[in-house]
Amino acid sequence: MEYVEAIKDKAKIEEMKQILLNHSKRDYLFFVLGINTGLRVSELLRLKIKDVYTKEKVVREYYEFNDEKKRYIYMNNKVKLALEKYVESSQLREDDYLFKSQKGDQPITRQQAYRIINHIARLAGLDQKIGTHTLRKTFGYHAYKRGVAISLLQKHFNHSTPSETYKYLGIEKNEVNNKIQIDVNL
């Protein structure tokens, strides 16, 4: 697997989102869900409508992810809005894959997901190495920059050490955030 990087420039993320939204609501959702949850591409592609929607057709607050142990993935407002835009414009049933291929009942392939993300990155003028794993790294990088503890990200990514997580996210020692503001604002 080739090493890819996080998209650190928020303006480029917004540009990519706009391009995707104009191109395909499904592909837009794939990008938004990836950068806001940090799920692996294989995890994203396995998602079904019933995983993210309740029986009452409301977007779940958490996606309950069962791998070796139960994890809960928070569905923030950006994800919820992208889901609503996509699902209301599609004819998907609750057992359908969220990222259903146009060529059948299966999800798009990993290769197709890579082509989508890579193509949009090039259209947005990014020349760094981009792939589907870029979405996961982008999530982690921006979560860290917004104050999420490296220990929580380490757990989310299932890494052995904090240094492994720093390296994975492309955070240099001089970027480590020592000015942490813990404000419970009671």
CSV table of C-alpha atoms in Angstrom, one decimal:
chain,number,residue,atom,x,y,z
A,1,MET,CA,0.0,0.0,0.0
A,2,GLU,CA,1.3,3.4,-0.9
A,3,TYR,CA,1.6,6.0,1.8
A,4,VAL,CA,-1.0,8.7,1.6
A,5,GLU,CA,-1.4,12.0,3.5
A,6,ALA,CA,-4.2,13.8,5.3
A,7,ILE,CA,-5.7,16.8,3.6
A,8,LYS,CA,-4.6,19.5,6.0
A,9,ASP,CA,-5.9,22.5,4.1
A,10,LYS,CA,-9.6,23.1,5.1
A,11,ALA,CA,-10.2,25.3,2.1
A,12,LYS,CA,-9.2,22.3,-0.2
A,13,ILE,CA,-11.6,20.1,1.8
A,14,GLU,CA,-14.4,22.6,1.2
A,15,GLU,CA,-13.5,22.8,-2.5
A,16,MET,CA,-13.6,19.0,-2.8
A,17,LYS,CA,-16.9,18.9,-1.1
A,18,GLN,CA,-18.4,21.4,-3.5
A,19,ILE,CA,-17.1,19.6,-6.5
A,20,LEU,CA,-18.5,16.3,-5.2
A,21,LEU,CA,-21.9,17.8,-4.3
A,22,ASN,CA,-22.2,19.1,-7.9
A,23,HIS,CA,-21.1,15.7,-9.3
A,24,SER,CA,-22.8,13.1,-7.1
A,25,LYS,CA,-24.6,13.1,-3.8
A,26,ARG,CA,-23.5,9.5,-3.2
A,27,ASP,CA,-19.8,10.4,-3.7
A,28,TYR,CA,-20.2,13.6,-1.6
A,29,LEU,CA,-21.6,11.5,1.2
A,30,PHE,CA,-18.7,9.0,0.9
A,31,PHE,CA,-16.2,11.8,1.3
A,32,VAL,CA,-18.1,13.6,4.1
A,33,LEU,CA,-18.7,10.4,6.0
A,34,GLY,CA,-15.1,9.3,5.7
A,35,ILE,CA,-13.6,12.6,6.9
A,36,ASN,CA,-16.1,13.0,9.8
A,37,THR,CA,-15.9,9.4,11.2
A,38,GLY,CA,-12.5,8.0,10.4
A,39,LEU,CA,-13.9,4.7,9.3
A,40,ARG,CA,-11.8,2.5,7.0
A,41,VAL,CA,-12.9,2.3,3.3
A,42,SER,CA,-13.9,-1.3,3.8
A,43,GLU,CA,-16.1,-0.3,6.8
A,44,LEU,CA,-17.7,2.6,4.8
A,45,LEU,CA,-18.5,0.3,1.9
A,46,ARG,CA,-20.2,-2.3,4.1
A,47,LEU,CA,-22.6,0.3,5.5
A,48,LYS,CA,-26.3,-0.3,4.7
A,49,ILE,CA,-29.1,2.2,5.0
A,50,LYS,CA,-30.4,0.4,8.2
A,51,ASP,CA,-27.0,0.9,9.8
A,52,VAL,CA,-27.4,4.7,9.7
A,53,TYR,CA,-31.2,5.2,9.8
A,54,THR,CA,-33.7,4.1,12.4
A,55,LYS,CA,-36.9,2.4,11.5
A,56,GLU,CA,-38.6,5.8,11.8
A,57,LYS,CA,-36.3,7.0,9.0
A,58,VAL,CA,-34.3,9.3,11.2
A,59,VAL,CA,-30.5,9.4,11.0
A,60,ARG,CA,-29.0,7.6,14.0
A,61,GLU,CA,-26.9,9.7,16.4
A,62,TYR,CA,-24.3,6.9,16.6
A,63,TYR,CA,-23.5,4.1,14.2
A,64,GLU,CA,-23.0,1.0,16.3
A,65,PHE,CA,-20.0,-0.7,14.8
A,66,ASN,CA,-19.3,-4.3,15.8
A,67,ASP,CA,-15.8,-5.6,15.0
A,68,GLU,CA,-13.8,-7.4,17.7
A,69,LYS,CA,-15.4,-5.1,20.2
A,70,LYS,CA,-18.4,-2.8,20.0
A,71,ARG,CA,-17.6,0.8,18.9
A,72,TYR,CA,-19.9,3.8,18.5
A,73,ILE,CA,-19.2,6.2,15.7
A,74,TYR,CA,-20.7,9.6,16.2
A,75,MET,CA,-22.7,11.0,13.2
A,76,ASN,CA,-22.3,14.8,13.4
A,77,ASN,CA,-24.5,17.3,11.7
A,78,LYS,CA,-22.4,17.4,8.4
A,79,VAL,CA,-22.8,13.6,8.1
A,80,LYS,CA,-26.5,13.8,8.9
A,81,LEU,CA,-27.2,16.5,6.3
A,82,ALA,CA,-25.2,14.6,3.7
A,83,LEU,CA,-27.1,11.5,4.5
A,84,GLU,CA,-30.5,13.2,4.2
A,85,LYS,CA,-29.6,14.9,0.9
A,86,TYR,CA,-28.5,11.6,-0.6
A,87,VAL,CA,-31.2,9.3,0.8
A,88,GLU,CA,-34.1,11.5,-0.1
A,89,SER,CA,-32.9,11.8,-3.7
A,90,SER,CA,-32.3,8.0,-4.1
A,91,GLN,CA,-34.5,5.0,-4.2
A,92,LEU,CA,-32.7,3.0,-1.6
A,93,ARG,CA,-34.3,0.5,0.7
A,94,GLU,CA,-33.2,-0.2,4.3
A,95,ASP,CA,-31.2,-3.4,3.2
A,96,ASP,CA,-29.4,-1.6,0.4
A,97,TYR,CA,-25.8,-0.7,0.7
A,98,LEU,CA,-25.3,3.0,1.4
A,99,PHE,CA,-22.8,3.3,-1.4
A,100,LYS,CA,-24.6,1.1,-3.9
A,101,SER,CA,-23.0,0.6,-7.3
A,102,GLN,CA,-25.0,1.7,-10.3
A,103,LYS,CA,-24.2,-1.7,-11.8
A,104,GLY,CA,-26.1,-3.9,-9.3
A,105,ASP,CA,-27.0,-4.4,-5.7
A,106,GLN,CA,-23.4,-4.5,-4.4
A,107,PRO,CA,-21.5,-1.4,-3.0
A,108,ILE,CA,-19.0,0.4,-5.2
A,109,THR,CA,-15.6,-1.3,-5.2
A,110,ARG,CA,-12.5,-0.1,-3.3
A,111,GLN,CA,-11.0,0.7,-6.7
A,112,GLN,CA,-14.0,2.9,-7.6
A,113,ALA,CA,-13.9,4.7,-4.2
A,114,TYR,CA,-10.1,5.3,-4.8
A,115,ARG,CA,-10.8,6.7,-8.3
A,116,ILE,CA,-13.5,9.0,-7.0
A,117,ILE,CA,-11.4,10.5,-4.2
A,118,ASN,CA,-8.2,10.7,-6.3
A,119,HIS,CA,-10.0,12.4,-9.2
A,120,ILE,CA,-11.7,15.0,-7.0
A,121,ALA,CA,-8.4,15.8,-5.3
A,122,ARG,CA,-6.8,16.4,-8.7
A,123,LEU,CA,-9.7,18.7,-9.7
A,124,ALA,CA,-9.2,20.6,-6.5
A,125,GLY,CA,-5.6,21.1,-7.3
A,126,LEU,CA,-4.1,18.7,-4.7
A,127,ASP,CA,-0.8,17.2,-5.9
A,128,GLN,CA,-0.1,15.1,-2.7
A,129,LYS,CA,-0.5,11.4,-2.6
A,130,ILE,CA,-4.3,10.8,-2.1
A,131,GLY,CA,-6.3,7.7,-1.6
A,132,THR,CA,-9.2,6.4,0.3
A,133,HIS,CA,-7.1,6.1,3.4
A,134,THR,CA,-6.6,9.9,3.1
A,135,LEU,CA,-10.2,10.3,4.5
A,136,ARG,CA,-9.3,8.4,7.7
A,137,LYS,CA,-6.1,10.4,8.1
A,138,THR,CA,-7.9,13.7,7.5
A,139,PHE,CA,-10.4,12.9,10.2
A,140,GLY,CA,-7.6,12.1,12.7
A,141,TYR,CA,-5.5,15.1,11.8
A,142,HIS,CA,-8.3,17.6,12.1
A,143,ALA,CA,-9.7,15.9,15.3
A,144,TYR,CA,-6.2,16.3,16.9
A,145,LYS,CA,-5.9,19.9,15.8
A,146,ARG,CA,-9.3,20.6,17.3
A,147,GLY,CA,-8.2,19.3,20.7
A,148,VAL,CA,-9.1,15.6,20.7
A,149,ALA,CA,-6.6,13.8,22.9
A,150,ILE,CA,-4.0,11.7,21.0
A,151,SER,CA,-4.9,8.8,23.4
A,152,LEU,CA,-8.5,8.8,22.1
A,153,LEU,CA,-7.3,8.9,18.5
A,154,GLN,CA,-4.9,6.1,19.2
A,155,LYS,CA,-7.8,4.0,20.5
A,156,HIS,CA,-10.0,4.9,17.5
A,157,PHE,CA,-7.3,3.8,15.1
A,158,ASN,CA,-6.3,0.8,17.2
A,159,HIS,CA,-2.7,1.9,17.4
A,160,SER,CA,-0.2,0.5,19.9
A,161,THR,CA,1.4,3.8,20.9
A,162,PRO,CA,0.8,7.6,20.7
A,163,SER,CA,3.9,7.9,18.6
A,164,GLU,CA,2.4,5.5,16.0
A,165,THR,CA,-0.7,7.8,15.9
A,166,TYR,CA,1.4,11.0,15.5
A,167,LYS,CA,3.3,9.4,12.6
A,168,TYR,CA,0.1,8.1,11.0
A,169,LEU,CA,-1.5,11.5,11.1
A,170,GLY,CA,1.6,13.2,9.8
A,171,ILE,CA,2.1,15.3,12.9
A,172,GLU,CA,5.7,16.4,13.6
A,173,LYS,CA,7.1,16.9,17.1
A,174,ASN,CA,7.0,20.7,16.6
A,175,GLU,CA,3.3,20.5,15.8
A,176,VAL,CA,2.4,18.7,19.1
A,177,ASN,CA,-0.2,20.8,20.8
A,178,ASN,CA,1.0,21.7,24.3
A,179,LYS,CA,-1.5,24.5,24.8
A,180,ILE,CA,-4.6,22.6,25.7
A,181,GLN,CA,-7.6,24.5,26.9
A,182,ILE,CA,-9.9,22.4,29.1
A,183,ASP,CA,-12.9,24.6,29.6
A,184,VAL,CA,-15.9,22.8,31.0
A,185,ASN,CA,-17.7,26.1,31.1
A,186,LEU,CA,-19.9,25.2,34.1
